[in-house]
Amino acid sequence: MELQLYLLKIMEKYLALLHENSDKIKVFFQKKVSPFFSHGFEYLLFQISPYWHHLFYYILVSLLGYISLKGTKQSYSSPKKAIYNPQHHDLDLFFTSVSATTISSMSTIEMEKFSNAQLMVIILLMLSGGEVFLSLLGLQIRKLKHKKRARNHLLNPNPASQEEGMKYRSLRALNHVVLGYLVVSHIIGYSLLSLYISIDSSASNVLETKKLEIHLFSIFTTVSTFANCGFIPTNENMVVFKRNSGFLLILIPQILMGNKLYPCCLRLVIWVLERLTKKEEYSYLLKNHEELGYGLLTSNYKAFLLGITSIGLVIVQFVVFSILEWNSVVLQGLSLYQKIVGSLFQTVNSRHSGESILDISQVSPATMLLFVVMIEQEPSSKQKAKE
């Protein structure tokens, strides 16, 4: 009892001392501590190479993903999924986390062994590693950098003040456009997939058999497809849906919009917004894209060439694939329409996403070589987002 009273008196004296010197402490934090952290943050954000930003980002997100997967491995969001789930090895969980974050679509664990909570974690990892989302983070850094420059020019007026102010406003507008593109694309993809599965009994029966919820499956597939990851919550990937042509047709635009055709779609969206709103920020984005440093925003000419090249290569691969595999075992049992849609889906995925409606081990060596050549022809579009 005496010890408690003694400690209470010490606490009272300590609080009284803090109250008496509150003004001095406040000044100290404002003049010493706050500038230190502010300068440190600006140095890490603006002075360090983007390479280290991305390396730290991937390591941090992968570790958080691993911790989340490990901590939620016995958690289920649906009684239907509450089946026996053996303990996953830590290395397998970490490998899966890194694979989802880096959009590599490799896993040493069967997808159907993940609980619903784990599937939600993988969704967040794929979203955080997607090209459009990563470019949005880089865009935030550029926006803060130009905001700081614009503020400095206002404090020290010169002829460049107005230009820096316009750059900042344009980057802010571009940030809103990219964010809107990301959100709307996922909403449309999720809505179309969930609607199709609800209508098509064969697709819904597959999910019911595998005890997968329609909404969770639709969200997972949409995020994975748009990010070009290739993960699907079924062990057979897209093989079980090879006869669902409508399902495949919904995914094809998602694959292209999240990868090679993103620069084309982005410029088209900005052009439409400029025509509708007449805002000078959108006009500045279209005319001065190179000065903003956002590599995925290109000129009309480059966007046109990119679109023609991407679509042209898909067409060439589709024709060659159809000639080689039309009567093979991998497309056996499919109707004419299902073969056309399936072949188109497979050729688009071999260059972009990695989802598959067939067993790759059963295709001919010539087709395998075709896939390898097309994969090698795929430039690193993420590099532009990191510049």
Phi, psi and omega in degrees: 000317179294323179295320179296318178296321180296315179295324179295320178295320178297318179297320179296317178296322180295316179294322178295322179294319178295322180294319180293327184251022183300320180295318179295319180295320179297316179296321180299314180293323181290322186268332186249303188286310183300313177299325180298310180292325180295313179294323178296319179294316180295323179295314180296326185278319190254334187263329182282145181299142177303336177302314180289329174301311183290321179298313179297320181297312181296319180295314182296311181295321179296319178294317177297321178295318178297315179298319180292317178297320180291322183282344183245014187291340177251016181259135181232136179265357181215136178301331180295333183266000185279061177257173181296127181233105183295159179296131177270143178289146182300319181295321178295319179293319179293320178298317179296320179297314179296319181296317179292321181292322182267007178057049182260343178055040175241136180211142177264005179240135176297136187298328182285353177273353176279139176285170179299321179296321178292323177297324177295321177297316180296323176302313180295323179294316179295320178297317182290340180258359180293152184300314183293318180295316179297319179295329178293322176294317177297325178295326178297319179295316178297321180295317179295322179297315180288332176295319178295317179296319179297321178294319178296323179291329177290325178286330179232080187304137175203173184301340182274355184302312182296323180295315179295323177297320178292321178298317180296315180295323179292320177294324177295319177295319178297322177301316179295322181294313181296317179297316178297319178300316181296312183292312183296319179300317180289322179296315180295315180298314179297317182297314181294318181294312181297323178294315181298314182295324179294327182276318184276114184292325181295320179291317180293328178294324178299314180293322179295320178296321181270003178058045177251135178284141183299313185292318178295317179297318181294317178295313181301312183294321179297312181296315181297318182291315180294322179282352181062040180274312179099356176286137174227141185292005177254148181296331183269011185058233184263007182300323182290349180247017186293339178269352180268080186298322178299320177300315181292323180293329177292324185281330184303311177297326178298320179299312184287322181293333179268000183225254190294328182267006179299312177302322179293315180294321180297314180295323177296318179297316180295320178298317179295317179296323179294322179290326183278320186260338182061023180283141183289337178298318180291324176296321179295320179298320182288328185265335186233040184298325183293327182287342183274344175077012177265099190299338182275356173259109186245178177284168177301318182296313180293321178297320178296313180296320179297315179296314180297317181296313181297313180293321179298316179294323177296318180296315179299314180293323178298316180295312181294318179298318180296319179296319185282324190242006187302320181252016182277175183290335184291335178249013182294138177089356179267149176285173180302312180297318179295324177294319180296310181294317180297318179295318178297316179299317182294320181290323177295319183288328181295336178266344190230290196268314182103000174287151186216139176259004182220164177279109185301330182292345182263355180282160182289157177303325179295319178293320178300318177296322178299315178299317181298315180298316181292324176294319179293331180282353183278109179290160180281095180288337179292334180299323178295325181289338183267347183290000000 
